[in-house]
XYZ file of C-alpha atoms in Angstrom:
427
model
C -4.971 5.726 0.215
C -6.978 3.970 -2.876
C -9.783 5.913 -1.388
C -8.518 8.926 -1.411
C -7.007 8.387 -4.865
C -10.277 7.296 -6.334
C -11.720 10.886 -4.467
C -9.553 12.887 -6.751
C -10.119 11.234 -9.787
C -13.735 11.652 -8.962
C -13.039 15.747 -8.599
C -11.688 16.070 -12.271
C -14.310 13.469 -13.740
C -17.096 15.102 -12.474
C -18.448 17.918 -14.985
C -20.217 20.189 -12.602
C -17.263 19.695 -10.000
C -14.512 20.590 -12.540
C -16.540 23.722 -13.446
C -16.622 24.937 -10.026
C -13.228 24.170 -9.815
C -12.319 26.089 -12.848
C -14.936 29.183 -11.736
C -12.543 29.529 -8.518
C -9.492 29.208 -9.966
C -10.848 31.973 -12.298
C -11.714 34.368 -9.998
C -8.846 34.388 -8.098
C -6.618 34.477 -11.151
C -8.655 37.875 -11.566
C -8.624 38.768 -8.047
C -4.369 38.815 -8.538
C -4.876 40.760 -11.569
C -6.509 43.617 -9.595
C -3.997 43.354 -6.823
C -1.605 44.031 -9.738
C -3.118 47.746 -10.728
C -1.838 50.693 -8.518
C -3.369 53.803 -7.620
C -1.942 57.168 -9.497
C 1.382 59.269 -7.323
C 2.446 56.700 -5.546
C 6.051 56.959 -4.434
C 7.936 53.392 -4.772
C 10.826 53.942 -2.682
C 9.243 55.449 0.193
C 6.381 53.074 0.250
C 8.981 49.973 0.094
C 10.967 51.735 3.309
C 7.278 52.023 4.917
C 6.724 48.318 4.018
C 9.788 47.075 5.643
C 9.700 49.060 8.885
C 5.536 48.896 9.786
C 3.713 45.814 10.601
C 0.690 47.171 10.685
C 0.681 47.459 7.134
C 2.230 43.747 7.121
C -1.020 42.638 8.693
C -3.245 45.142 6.463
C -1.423 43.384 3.701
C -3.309 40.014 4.506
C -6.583 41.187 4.415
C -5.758 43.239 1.183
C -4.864 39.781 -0.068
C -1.362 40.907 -1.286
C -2.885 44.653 -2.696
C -1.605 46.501 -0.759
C 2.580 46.276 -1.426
C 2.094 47.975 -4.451
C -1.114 50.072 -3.315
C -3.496 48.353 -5.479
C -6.478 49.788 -6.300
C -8.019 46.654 -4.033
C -5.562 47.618 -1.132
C -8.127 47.604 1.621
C -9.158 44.034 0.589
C -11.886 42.184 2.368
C -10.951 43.840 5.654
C -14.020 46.530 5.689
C -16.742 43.756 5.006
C -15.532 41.414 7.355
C -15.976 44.404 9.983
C -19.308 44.980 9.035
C -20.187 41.476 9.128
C -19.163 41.189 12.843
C -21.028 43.900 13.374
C -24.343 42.926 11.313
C -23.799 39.368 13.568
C -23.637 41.190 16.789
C -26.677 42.801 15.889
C -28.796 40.028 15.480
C -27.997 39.076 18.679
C -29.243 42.342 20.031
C -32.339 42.544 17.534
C -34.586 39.888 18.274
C -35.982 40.427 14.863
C -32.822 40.312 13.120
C -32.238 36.761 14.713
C -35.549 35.735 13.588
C -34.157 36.223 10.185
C -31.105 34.348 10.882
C -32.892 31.188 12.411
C -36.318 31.278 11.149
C -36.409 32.427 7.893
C -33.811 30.135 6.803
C -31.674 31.021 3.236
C -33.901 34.220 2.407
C -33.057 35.375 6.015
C -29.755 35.010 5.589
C -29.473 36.588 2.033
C -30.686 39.654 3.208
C -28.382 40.116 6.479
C -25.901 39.628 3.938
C -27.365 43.003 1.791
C -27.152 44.574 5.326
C -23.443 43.728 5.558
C -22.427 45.451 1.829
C -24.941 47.998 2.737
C -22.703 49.131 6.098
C -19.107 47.671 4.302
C -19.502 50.801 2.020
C -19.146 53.589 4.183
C -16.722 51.458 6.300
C -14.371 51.132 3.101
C -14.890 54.713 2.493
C -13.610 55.971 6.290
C -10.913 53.346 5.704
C -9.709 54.623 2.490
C -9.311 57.983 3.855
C -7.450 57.424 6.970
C -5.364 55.085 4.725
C -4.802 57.563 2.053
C -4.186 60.426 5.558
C -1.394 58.120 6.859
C 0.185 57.254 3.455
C 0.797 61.063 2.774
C 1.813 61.458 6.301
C 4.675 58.820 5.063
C 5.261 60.466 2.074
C 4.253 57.713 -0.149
C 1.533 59.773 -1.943
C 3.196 62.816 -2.418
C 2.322 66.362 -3.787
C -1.433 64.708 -4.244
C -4.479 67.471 -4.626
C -7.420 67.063 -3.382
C -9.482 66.035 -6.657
C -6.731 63.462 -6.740
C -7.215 62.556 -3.453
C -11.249 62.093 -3.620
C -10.559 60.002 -7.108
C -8.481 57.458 -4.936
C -10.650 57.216 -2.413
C -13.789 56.388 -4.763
C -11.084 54.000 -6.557
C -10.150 52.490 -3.046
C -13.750 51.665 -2.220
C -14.962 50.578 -5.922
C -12.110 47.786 -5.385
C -12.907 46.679 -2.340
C -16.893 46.273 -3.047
C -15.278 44.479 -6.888
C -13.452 42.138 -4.206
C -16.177 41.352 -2.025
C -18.410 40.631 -5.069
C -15.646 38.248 -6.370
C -15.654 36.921 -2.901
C -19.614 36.219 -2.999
C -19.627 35.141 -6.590
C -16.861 32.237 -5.509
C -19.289 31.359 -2.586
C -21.933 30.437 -4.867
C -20.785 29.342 -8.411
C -17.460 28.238 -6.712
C -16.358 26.253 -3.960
C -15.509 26.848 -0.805
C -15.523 30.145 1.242
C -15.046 33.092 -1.204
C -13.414 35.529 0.918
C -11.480 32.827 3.137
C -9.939 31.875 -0.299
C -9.226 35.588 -1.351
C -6.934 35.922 1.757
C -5.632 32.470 1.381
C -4.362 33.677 -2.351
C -3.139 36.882 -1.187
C -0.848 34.897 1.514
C -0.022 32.434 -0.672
C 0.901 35.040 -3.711
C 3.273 36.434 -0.861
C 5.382 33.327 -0.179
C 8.143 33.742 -2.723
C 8.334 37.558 -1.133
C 8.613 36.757 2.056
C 10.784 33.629 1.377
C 13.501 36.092 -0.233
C 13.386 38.891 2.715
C 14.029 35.832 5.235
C 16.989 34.670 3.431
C 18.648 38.642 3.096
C 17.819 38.699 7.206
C 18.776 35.056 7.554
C 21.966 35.126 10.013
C 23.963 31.070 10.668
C 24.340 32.186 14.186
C 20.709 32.388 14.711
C 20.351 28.590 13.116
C 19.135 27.491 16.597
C 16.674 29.815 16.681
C 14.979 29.380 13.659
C 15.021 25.640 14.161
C 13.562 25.825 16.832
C 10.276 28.269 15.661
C 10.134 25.645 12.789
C 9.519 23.341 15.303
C 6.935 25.256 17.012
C 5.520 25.869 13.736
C 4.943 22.510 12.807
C 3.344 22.057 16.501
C 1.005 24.747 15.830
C -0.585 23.689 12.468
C -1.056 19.705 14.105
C -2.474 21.653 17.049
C -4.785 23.650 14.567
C -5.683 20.283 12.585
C -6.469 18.389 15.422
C -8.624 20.928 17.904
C -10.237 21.895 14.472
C -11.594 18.436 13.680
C -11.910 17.468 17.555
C -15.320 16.466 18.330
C -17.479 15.827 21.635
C -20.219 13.137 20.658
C -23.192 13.080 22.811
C -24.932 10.385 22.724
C -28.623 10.320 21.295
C -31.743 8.009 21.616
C -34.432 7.636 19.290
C -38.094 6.421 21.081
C -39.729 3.515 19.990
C -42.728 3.801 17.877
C -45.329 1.381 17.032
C -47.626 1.711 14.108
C -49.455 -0.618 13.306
C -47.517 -4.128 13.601
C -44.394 -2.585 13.110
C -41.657 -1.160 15.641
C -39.691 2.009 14.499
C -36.729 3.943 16.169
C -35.155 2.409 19.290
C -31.806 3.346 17.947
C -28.756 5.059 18.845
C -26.480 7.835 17.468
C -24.430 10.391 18.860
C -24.649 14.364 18.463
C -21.197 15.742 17.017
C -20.113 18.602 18.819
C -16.675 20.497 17.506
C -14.070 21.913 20.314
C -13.534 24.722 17.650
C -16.875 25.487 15.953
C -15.540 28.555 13.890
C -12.288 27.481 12.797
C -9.656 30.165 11.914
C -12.812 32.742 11.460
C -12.067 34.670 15.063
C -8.364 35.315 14.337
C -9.818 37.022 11.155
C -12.328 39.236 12.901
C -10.115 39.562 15.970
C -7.090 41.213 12.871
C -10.044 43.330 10.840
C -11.157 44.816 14.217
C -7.634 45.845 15.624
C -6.488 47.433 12.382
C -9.450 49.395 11.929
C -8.582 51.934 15.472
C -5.115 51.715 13.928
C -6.014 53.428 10.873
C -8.170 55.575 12.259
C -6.116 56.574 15.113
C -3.116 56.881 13.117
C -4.335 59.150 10.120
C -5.876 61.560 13.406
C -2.603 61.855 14.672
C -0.854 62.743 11.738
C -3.648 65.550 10.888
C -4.571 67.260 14.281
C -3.157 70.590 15.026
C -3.573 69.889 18.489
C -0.075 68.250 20.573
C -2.333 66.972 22.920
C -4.910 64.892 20.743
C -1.772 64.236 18.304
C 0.312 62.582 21.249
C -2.632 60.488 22.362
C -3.534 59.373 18.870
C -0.384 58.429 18.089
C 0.319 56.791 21.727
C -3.318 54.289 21.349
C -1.971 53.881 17.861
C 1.140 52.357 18.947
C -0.328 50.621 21.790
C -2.164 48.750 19.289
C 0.553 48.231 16.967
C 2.087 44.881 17.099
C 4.364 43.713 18.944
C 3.297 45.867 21.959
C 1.826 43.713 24.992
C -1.140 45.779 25.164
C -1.792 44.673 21.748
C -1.083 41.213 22.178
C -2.934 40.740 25.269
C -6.123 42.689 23.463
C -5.633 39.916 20.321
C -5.611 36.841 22.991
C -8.615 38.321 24.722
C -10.592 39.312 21.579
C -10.178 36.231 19.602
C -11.585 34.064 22.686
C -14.268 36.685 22.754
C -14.899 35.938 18.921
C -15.083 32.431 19.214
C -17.285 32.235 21.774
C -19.241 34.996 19.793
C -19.058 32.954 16.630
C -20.239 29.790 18.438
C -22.995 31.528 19.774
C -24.072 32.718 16.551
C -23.711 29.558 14.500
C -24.891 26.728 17.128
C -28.671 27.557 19.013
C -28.933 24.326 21.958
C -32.642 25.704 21.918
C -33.235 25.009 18.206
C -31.515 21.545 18.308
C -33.284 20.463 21.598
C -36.315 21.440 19.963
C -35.486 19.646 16.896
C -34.224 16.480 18.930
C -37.877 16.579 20.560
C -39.643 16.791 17.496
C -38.084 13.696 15.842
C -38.871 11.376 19.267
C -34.905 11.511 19.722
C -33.738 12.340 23.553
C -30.050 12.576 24.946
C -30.085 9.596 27.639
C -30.471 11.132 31.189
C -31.890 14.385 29.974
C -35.375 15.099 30.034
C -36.403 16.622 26.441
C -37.253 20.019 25.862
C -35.547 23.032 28.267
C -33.082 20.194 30.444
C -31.607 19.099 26.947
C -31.518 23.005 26.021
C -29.437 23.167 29.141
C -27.028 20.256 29.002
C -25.705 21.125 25.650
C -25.601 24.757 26.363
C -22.954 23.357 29.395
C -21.091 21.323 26.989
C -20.712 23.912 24.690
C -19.645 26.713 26.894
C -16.936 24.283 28.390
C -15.798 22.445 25.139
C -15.915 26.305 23.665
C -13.653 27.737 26.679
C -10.695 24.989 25.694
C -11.050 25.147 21.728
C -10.568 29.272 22.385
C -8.066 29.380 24.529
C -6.238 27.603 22.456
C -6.725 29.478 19.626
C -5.635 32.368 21.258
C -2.276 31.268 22.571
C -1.617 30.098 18.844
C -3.103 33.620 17.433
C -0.244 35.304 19.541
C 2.535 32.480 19.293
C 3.621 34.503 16.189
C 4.142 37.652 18.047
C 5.898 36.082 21.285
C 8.273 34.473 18.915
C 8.869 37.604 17.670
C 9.303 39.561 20.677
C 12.237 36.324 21.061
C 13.612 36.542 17.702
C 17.783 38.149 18.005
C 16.544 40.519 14.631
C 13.044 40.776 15.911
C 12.218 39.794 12.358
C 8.407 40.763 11.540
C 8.428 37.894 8.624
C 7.705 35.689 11.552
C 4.686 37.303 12.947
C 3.187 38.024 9.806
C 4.026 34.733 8.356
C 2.932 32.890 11.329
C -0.425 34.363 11.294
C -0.770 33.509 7.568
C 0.278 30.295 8.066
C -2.509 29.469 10.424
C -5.375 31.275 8.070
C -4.078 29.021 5.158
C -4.100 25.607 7.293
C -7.870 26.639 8.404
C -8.702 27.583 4.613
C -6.904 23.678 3.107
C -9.127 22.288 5.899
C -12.458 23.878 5.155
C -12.137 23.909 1.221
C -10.975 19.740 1.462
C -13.756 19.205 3.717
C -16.464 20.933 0.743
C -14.677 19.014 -1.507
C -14.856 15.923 -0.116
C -18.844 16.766 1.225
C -19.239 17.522 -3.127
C -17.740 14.481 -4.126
C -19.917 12.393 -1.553
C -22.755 14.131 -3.122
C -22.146 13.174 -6.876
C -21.141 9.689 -5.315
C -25.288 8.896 -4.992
């Protein structure tokens, strides 16, 4: 406890530490201030009925960071430039060039797969913002709106969302922590005192049970999420013994770290951007084609993949195990660390150095990997099974249950940069 009091006297005695600080809080404060500005002709009432009675714009309204209740002019949020990351990242794995640039060429690498990523988010916002802007009038929220008015929102739409992701990357660097993690994190948060209120008109004293019971479940969940986040496999590793001179160095022993959940939170992120982007589309093409054919099948794959259908929850389950492996894969390289391992005269007891070790922790990983993701998928859809449950099939739940497990995963990273900052200043 002293320790951890003397930790956060440390954060707002440190200069540089209270700047960064103070930098966040900034940007975020201004992030909230653009999530505040609406786009011309919208129609209040029918966009509060739309609100109330979709969750896919309940989800949409997580990535938007809280934008898109009022149809900010940052309504699509981060959502189009975490798709083209995931997409950029698959690439590299297909690209043996663009993985050179990820592994080899170290921080200049990455910087520019990062200019790839706002180079494809662009057009991504911009197909986005029309299918958005399609299914809005569809709803009558955007009313009697011409077509110059029309193309204005749309360049509006994706001017905000580049403005948010270059917030996002300014936080990253002169901040701390994750800049876009913390622009959803504020955008859930900043819905709270919403959500809080439309629980208590819904709440019903025969259902007290019920909701007791998903509080349990709740609390459950975010121990579950603490503890398989900071879970660790330690392998065990050897340095060799070298002699120069008179001298004896290395003969010691440390251990490998390796995490049961590697990406945190980050695949129930991709897993949402992915699945709302075919909802988007698919739902603005069924609203605008003329034929009943295509109309009826747009609008049927819509709904299929419009919570809290089981095709769509058995599609989130399967692609947020998919991501974490993916993410895993992408982040951790057995053939880079056995290769760094063999350089240093450090082995792994039992293993032979060099394409055995490669092997062995490639094992480990994969089966360490299979539990942290399975996991993380039957907590991704707890929310919506709960729902499916609930006597008023309340979406509060599903959307606030999926919220609730981004924010743990955000407290957890941003305390651990904290903590790895003050350490830092500490020498």
């Amino acid at each position: 406890m002293n320790e951890f009091i003397q930790k956060s006297m440390l954060v707002f005695q440190d200069p540089a530490l209270r700047k960064r600080i103070g930098f966040t809080v900034l940007m975020l404060v201004a992030f909230r201030a653009l999530a505040a500005i609406p786009i011309p002709g919208v129609d209040a009432a029918n966009l509060a009925k739309l609100l109330s009675s979709s969750q896919l714009f309940g989800f949409l309204n997580i990535f938007s960071g809280g934008g898109l209740s009022n149809l900010s002019i940052v309504m699509l949020g981060v959502g189009p430039f975490i798709t083209a990351s995931i997409i950029v990242q698959l690439l590299t794995m297909i690209f043996p060039s663009w993985k050179a640039l990820m592994h080899d060429e170290g921080e200049a690498g990455r910087i520019k797969l990062s200019q790839y990523s706002r180079v494809l988010g662009a057009p991504l916002a911009i197909i986005q913002a029309i299918g958005f802007l399609i299914l809005l009038q569809s709803q009558a929220v955007l009313p009697h709106i011409t077509i110059a008015a029309f193309s204005i929102n749309v360049i509006v739409i994706t001017a905000g969302s580049i403005l948010l992701m270059w917030l996002g990357e300014l936080i990253s660097e002169f901040g701390i922590g994750n800049g876009v993690s913390l622009i959803i994190f504020a955008g859930i948060v900043s819905r709270l005192p919403r959500d809080l209120v439309q629980f208590s008109a819904q709440y019903n004293p025969a259902n007290l049970p019920f909701y007791l019971g998903v509080l349990v479940v709740a609390v459950l969940a975010v121990a579950g999420v603490v503890y398989v986040t900071e879970a660790e496999r330690s392998v065990p590793v050897t340095y060799a013994k070298q002699v120069r001179g008179n001298k004896v160095y290395g003969g010691s022993s440390t251990y490998l770290p390796l995490r049961l959940n590697q990406s945190g939170v980050i695949p129930i992120i991709f897993a949402l951007s992915i699945l709302l982007f075919p909802q988007i589309i698919f739902g603005a093409i069924g609203n605008l084609a003329g034929h009943p054919t295509i109309a009826g099948l747009s609008k049927a794959i819509s709904g299929w993949l419009t919570p809290p259908s089981w095709p769509y929850g058995i599609l989130y389950f399967l692609m947020v195990v998919l991501f974490t492996y993916f993410y895993t894969a992408v982040t951790f390289d057995p053939k880079l660390i056995s290769e760094n391992l063999q350089r240093t005269g450090a082995f792994i007891p039992g293993v032979r150095p060099g394409d055995h070790t490669e092997q062995h922790l490639g094992n480990i990983v994969t089966r360490i990997t299979l539990v942290g993701a399975v996991f993380l998928g039957v907590v991704a859809i707890l929310p919506l099974v709960i729902q499916t449950f609930s006597p008023d099939n309340s979406q509060t739940l599903a959307i606030g249950g999926t919220g609730l497990l981004i924010v743990v995963s955000v407290v957890i990273d941003l305390l651990k940069k904290v903590d790895a900052q003050v350490a830092m200043r500490e020498y």
